[in-house]
mmCIF file of C-alpha atoms in Angstrom:
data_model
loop_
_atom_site.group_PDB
_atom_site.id
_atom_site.type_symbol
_atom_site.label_atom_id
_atom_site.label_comp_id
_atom_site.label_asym_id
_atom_site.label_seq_id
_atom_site.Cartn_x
_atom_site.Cartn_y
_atom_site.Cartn_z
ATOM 1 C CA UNK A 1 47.832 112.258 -159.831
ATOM 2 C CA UNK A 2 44.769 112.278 -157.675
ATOM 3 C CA UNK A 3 43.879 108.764 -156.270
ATOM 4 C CA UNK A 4 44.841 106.284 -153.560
ATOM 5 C CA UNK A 5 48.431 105.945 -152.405
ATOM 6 C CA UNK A 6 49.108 102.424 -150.404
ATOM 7 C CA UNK A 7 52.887 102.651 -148.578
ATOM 8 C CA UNK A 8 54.611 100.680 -148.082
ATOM 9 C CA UNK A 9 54.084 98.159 -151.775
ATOM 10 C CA UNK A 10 56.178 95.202 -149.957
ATOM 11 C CA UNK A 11 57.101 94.450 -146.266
ATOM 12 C CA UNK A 12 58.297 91.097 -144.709
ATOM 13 C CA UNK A 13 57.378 90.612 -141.388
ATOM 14 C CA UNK A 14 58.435 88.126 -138.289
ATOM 15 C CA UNK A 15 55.538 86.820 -136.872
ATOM 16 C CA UNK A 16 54.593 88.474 -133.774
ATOM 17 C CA UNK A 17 55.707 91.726 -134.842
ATOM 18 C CA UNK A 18 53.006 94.762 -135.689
ATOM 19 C CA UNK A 19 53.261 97.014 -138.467
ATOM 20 C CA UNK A 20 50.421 99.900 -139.705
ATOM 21 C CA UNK A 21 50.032 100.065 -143.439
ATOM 22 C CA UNK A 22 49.261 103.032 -144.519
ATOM 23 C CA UNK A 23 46.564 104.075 -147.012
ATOM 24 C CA UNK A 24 46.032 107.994 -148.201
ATOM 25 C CA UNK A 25 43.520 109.649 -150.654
ATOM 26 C CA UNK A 26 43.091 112.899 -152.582
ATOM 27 C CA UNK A 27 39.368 113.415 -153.330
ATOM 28 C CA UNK A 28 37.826 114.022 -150.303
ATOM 29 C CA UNK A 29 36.257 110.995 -150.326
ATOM 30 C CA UNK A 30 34.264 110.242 -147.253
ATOM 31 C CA UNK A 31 34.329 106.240 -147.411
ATOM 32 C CA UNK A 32 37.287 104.254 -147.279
ATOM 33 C CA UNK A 33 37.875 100.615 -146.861
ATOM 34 C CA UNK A 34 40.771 97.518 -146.081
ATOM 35 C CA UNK A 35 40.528 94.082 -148.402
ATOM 36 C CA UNK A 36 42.623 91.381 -148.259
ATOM 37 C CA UNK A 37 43.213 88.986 -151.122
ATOM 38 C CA UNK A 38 44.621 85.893 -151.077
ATOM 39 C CA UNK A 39 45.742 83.127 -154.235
ATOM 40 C CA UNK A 40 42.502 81.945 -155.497
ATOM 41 C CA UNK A 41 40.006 83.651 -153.245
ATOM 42 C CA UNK A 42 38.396 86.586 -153.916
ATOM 43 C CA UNK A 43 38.885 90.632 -152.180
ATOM 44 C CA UNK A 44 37.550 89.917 -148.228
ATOM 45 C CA UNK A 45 36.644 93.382 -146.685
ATOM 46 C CA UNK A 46 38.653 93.871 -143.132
ATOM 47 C CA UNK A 47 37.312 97.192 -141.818
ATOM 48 C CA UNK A 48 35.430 100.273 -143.224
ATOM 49 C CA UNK A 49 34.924 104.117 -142.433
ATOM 50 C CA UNK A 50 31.640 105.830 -143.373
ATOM 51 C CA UNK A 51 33.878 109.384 -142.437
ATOM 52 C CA UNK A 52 36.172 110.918 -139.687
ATOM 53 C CA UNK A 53 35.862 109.267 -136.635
ATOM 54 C CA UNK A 54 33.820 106.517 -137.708
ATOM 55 C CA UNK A 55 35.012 102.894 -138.060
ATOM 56 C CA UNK A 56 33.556 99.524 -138.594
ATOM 57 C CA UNK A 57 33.941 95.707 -138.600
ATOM 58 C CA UNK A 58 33.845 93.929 -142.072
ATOM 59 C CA UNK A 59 34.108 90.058 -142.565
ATOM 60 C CA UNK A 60 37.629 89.886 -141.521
ATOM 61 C CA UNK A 61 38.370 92.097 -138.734
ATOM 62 C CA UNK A 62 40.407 90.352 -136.390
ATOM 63 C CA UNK A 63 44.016 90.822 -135.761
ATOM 64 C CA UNK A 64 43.674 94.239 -137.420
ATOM 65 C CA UNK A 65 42.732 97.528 -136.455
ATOM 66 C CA UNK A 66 42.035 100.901 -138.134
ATOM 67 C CA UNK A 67 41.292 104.189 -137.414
ATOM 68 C CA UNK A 68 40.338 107.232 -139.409
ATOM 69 C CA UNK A 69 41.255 110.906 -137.596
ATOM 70 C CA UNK A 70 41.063 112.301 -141.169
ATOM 71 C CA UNK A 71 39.278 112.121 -143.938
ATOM 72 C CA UNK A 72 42.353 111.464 -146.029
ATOM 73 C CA UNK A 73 44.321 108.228 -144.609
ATOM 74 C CA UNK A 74 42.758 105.094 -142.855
ATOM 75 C CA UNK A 75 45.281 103.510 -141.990
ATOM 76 C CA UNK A 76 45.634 99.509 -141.104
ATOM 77 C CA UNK A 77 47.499 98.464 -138.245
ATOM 78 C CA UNK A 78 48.390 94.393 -137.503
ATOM 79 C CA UNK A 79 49.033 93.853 -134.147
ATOM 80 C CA UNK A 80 50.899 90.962 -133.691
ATOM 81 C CA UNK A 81 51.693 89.576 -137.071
ATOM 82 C CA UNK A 82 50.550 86.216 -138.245
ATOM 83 C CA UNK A 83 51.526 83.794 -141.525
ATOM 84 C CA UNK A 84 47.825 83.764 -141.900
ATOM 85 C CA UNK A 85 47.820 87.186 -142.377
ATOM 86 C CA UNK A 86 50.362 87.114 -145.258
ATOM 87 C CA UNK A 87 48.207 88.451 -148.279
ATOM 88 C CA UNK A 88 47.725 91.076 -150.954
ATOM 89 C CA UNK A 89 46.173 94.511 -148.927
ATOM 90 C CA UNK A 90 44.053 96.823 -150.820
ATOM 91 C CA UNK A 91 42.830 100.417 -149.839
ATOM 92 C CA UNK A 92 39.646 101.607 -151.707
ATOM 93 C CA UNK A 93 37.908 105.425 -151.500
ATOM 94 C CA UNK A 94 34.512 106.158 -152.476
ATOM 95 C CA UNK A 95 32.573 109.665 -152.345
ATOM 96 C CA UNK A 96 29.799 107.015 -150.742
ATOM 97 C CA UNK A 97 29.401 103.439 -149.395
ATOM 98 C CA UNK A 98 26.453 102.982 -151.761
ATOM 99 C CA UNK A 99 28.622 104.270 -154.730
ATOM 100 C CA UNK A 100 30.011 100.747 -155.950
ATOM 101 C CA UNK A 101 31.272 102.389 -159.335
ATOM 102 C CA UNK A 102 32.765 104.971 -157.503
ATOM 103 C CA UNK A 103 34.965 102.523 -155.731
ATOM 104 C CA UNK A 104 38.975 103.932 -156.546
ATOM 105 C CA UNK A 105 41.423 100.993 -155.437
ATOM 106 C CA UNK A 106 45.442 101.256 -154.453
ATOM 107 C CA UNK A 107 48.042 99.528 -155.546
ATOM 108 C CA UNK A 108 48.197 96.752 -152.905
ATOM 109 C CA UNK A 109 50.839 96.363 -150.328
ATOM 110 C CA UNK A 110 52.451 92.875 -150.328
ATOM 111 C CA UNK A 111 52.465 91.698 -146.871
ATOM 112 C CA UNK A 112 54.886 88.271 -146.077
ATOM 113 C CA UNK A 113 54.528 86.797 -142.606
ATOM 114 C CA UNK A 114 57.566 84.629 -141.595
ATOM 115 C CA UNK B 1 23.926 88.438 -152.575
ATOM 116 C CA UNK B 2 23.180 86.658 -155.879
ATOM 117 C CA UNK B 3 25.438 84.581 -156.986
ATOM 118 C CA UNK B 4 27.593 84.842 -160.362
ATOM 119 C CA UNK B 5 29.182 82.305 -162.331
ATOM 120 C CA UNK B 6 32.356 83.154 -164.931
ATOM 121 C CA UNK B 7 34.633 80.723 -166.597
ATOM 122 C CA UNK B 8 37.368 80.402 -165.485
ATOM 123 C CA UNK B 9 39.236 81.697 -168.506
ATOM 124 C CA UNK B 10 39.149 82.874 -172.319
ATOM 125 C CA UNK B 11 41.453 84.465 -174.535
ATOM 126 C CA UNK B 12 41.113 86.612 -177.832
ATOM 127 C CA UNK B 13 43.083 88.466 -180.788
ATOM 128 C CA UNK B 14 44.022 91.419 -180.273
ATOM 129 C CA UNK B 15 42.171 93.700 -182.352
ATOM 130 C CA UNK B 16 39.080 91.914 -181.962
ATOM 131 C CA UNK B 17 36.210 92.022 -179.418
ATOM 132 C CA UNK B 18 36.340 90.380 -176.628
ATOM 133 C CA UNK B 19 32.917 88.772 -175.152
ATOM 134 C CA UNK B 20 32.894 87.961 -171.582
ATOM 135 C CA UNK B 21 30.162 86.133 -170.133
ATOM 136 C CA UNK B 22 28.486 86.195 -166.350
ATOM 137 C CA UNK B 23 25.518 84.024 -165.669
ATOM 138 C CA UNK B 24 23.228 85.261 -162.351
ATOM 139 C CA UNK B 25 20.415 83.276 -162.720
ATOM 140 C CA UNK B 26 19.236 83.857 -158.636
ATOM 141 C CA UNK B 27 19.016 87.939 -158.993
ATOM 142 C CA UNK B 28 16.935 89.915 -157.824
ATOM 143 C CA UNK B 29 14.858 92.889 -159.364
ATOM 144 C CA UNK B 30 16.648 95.832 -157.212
ATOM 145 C CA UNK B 31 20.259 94.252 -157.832
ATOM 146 C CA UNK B 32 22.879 95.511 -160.511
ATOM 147 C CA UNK B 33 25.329 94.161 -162.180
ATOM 148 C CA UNK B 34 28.761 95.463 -161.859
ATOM 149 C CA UNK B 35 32.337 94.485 -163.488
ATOM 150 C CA UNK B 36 35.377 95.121 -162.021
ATOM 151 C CA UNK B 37 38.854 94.022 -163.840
ATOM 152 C CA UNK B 38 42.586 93.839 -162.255
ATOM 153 C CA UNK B 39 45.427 94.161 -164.212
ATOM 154 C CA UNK B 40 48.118 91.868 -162.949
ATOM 155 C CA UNK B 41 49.819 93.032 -159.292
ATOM 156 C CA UNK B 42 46.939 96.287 -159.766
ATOM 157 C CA UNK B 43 43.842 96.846 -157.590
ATOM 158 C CA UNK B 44 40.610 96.592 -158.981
ATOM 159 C CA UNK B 45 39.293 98.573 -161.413
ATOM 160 C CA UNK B 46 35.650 100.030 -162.576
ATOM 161 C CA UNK B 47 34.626 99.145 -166.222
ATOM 162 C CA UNK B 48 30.722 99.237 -165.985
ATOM 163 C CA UNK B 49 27.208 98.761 -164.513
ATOM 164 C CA UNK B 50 23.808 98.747 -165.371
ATOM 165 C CA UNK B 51 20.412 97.288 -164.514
ATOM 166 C CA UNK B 52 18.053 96.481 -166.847
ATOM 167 C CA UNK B 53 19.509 98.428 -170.104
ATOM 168 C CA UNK B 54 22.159 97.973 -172.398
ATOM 169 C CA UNK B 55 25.043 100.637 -171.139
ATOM 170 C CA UNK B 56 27.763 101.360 -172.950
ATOM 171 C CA UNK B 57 31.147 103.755 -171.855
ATOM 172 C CA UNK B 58 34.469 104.830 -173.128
ATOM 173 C CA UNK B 59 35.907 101.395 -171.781
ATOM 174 C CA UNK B 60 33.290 98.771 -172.839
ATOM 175 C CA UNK B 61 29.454 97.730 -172.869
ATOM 176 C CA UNK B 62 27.129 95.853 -171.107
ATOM 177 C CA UNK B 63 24.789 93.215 -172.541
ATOM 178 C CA UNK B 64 22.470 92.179 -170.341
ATOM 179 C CA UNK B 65 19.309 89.397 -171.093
ATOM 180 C CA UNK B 66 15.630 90.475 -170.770
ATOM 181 C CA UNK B 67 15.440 87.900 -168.263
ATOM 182 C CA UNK B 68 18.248 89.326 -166.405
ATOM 183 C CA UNK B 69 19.475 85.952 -165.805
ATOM 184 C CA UNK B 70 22.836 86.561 -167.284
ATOM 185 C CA UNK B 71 25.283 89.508 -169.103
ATOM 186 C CA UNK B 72 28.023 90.080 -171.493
ATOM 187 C CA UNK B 73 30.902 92.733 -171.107
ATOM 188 C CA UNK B 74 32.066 93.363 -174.236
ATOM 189 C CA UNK B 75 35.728 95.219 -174.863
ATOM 190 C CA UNK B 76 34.803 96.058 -178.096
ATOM 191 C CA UNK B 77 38.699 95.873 -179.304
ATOM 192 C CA UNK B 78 40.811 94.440 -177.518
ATOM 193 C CA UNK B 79 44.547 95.068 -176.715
ATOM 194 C CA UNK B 80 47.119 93.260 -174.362
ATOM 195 C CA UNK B 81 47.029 95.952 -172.119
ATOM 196 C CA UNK B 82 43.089 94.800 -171.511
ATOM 197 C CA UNK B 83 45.242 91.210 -170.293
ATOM 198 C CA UNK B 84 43.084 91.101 -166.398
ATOM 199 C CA UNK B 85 41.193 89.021 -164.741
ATOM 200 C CA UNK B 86 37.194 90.130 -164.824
ATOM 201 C CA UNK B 87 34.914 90.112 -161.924
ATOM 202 C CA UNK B 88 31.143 90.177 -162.354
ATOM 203 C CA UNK B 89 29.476 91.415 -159.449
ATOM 204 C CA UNK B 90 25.562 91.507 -158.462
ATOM 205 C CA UNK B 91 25.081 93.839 -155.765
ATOM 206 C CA UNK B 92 21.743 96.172 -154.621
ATOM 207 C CA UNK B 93 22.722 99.425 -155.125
ATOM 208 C CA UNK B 94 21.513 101.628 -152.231
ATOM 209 C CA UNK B 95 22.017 98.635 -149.731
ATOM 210 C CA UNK B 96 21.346 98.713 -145.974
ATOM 211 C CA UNK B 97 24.142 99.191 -144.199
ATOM 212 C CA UNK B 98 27.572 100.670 -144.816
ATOM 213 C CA UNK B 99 28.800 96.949 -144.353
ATOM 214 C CA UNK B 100 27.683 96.446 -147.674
ATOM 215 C CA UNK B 101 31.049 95.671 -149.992
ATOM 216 C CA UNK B 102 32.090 94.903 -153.661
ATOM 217 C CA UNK B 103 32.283 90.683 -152.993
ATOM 218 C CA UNK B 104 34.821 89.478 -155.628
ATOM 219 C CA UNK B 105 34.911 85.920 -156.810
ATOM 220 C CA UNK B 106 37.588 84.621 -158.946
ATOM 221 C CA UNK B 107 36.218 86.664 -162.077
ATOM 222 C CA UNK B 108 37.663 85.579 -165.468
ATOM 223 C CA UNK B 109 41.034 85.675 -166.663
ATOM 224 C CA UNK B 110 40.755 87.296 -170.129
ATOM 225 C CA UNK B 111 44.286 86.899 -172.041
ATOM 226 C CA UNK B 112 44.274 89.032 -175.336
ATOM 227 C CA UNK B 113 47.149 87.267 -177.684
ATOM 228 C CA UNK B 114 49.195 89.524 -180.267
#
């Protein structure tokens, strides 16, 4: 089925290890972004790509990094792993950034930081 | 962004229709209102969005007050598998900026009972 595919759906980590998560899509969508979401808050976007070759900052950016060589997978590397960083990560696709309704989320991966 | 307010939780038959409310007093004249829902251990999900008009789709409708002030997704009959939490969004729609992102709060948790 077309759509996004997050891998892995769980990972524990040590802290101070780095991982990439990995986030692929289907419909030739040209934006794609990272959330994180944590008990009781809301989605908090970590990075964003407007297309191929282009990435970009959101609210949360550090301790992550991304990068986007094709238009299918952006996917989210954590450098050195931190508890703080143990969350909920969601991929979303859209065929635009403007497109909110367009907006096609993954699964989540279910990060633990020990 | 303006700001939405949701209870914090409501349930209904199953069967029946489901009313949930969002009140965005502070919005502005070019902003939309959006829902999103997420299905336990999912990633968010369209439903709807409109601006001024009633809309209505194959999943739900959208009430919204002449004054714009607040809105109503209604599921017009509910099953469990429509169990989610809601999120009510107010966003511009062609927004500067590819920075621009769906901001979730903590929505609604709607629980449909057998």
């Amino acid at each position: 089925n077309a759509g996004v595919t997050q891998t892995p759906k769980f990972q524990v980590l040590k802290t101070g290890q780095s991982m990439t998560l990995q986030c692929a899509q289907d419909m030739n969508h040209e934006y794609m972004s990272w959330y994180r979401q944590d008990p009781g808050m809301g989605l908090r976007l970590i990075h964003y790509s407007v297309g191929a070759g282009i990435t970009d900052q959101g609210e949360v950016p550090n301790g992550y990094n991304v990068s986007r060589s094709t238009t299918e997978d952006f996917p989210l590397r954590l450098l050195s792993a931190a508890p703080s960083q143990t969350s909920v990560y969601f991929c979303a696709s859209s065929y635009s950034w403007q497109a909110f309704e367009g907006y096609t989320f993954g699964s989540g991966t279910r990060l633990t930081v020990v | 962004d303006a700001k939405t307010t949701q209870p914090t939780s409501m349930d209904c038959a199953e069967g029946r229709a489901a009313n949930l409310p969002c009140n965005h007093s502070t919005i502005s004249g070019n902003e939309y209102v959006y829902w999103y829902r997420q299905i336990h251990s999912q990633g968010p999900q369209y439903i709807i969005h409109g601006l001024k008009n009633n809309e209505t789709n194959e999943m739900a409708s959208l009430i919204i007050t002449e004054d714009r002030k607040s809105s109503t997704l209604i599921l017009p009959h509910a099953t469990l598998r429509d169990t989610a939490v809601y999120y009510c969004i107010v966003r511009v729609e062609m927004e500067a900026g590819a920075n621009s992102k769906l901001t979730f709060g903590k929505g609604i948790t709607l629980s449909v009972r057998p």
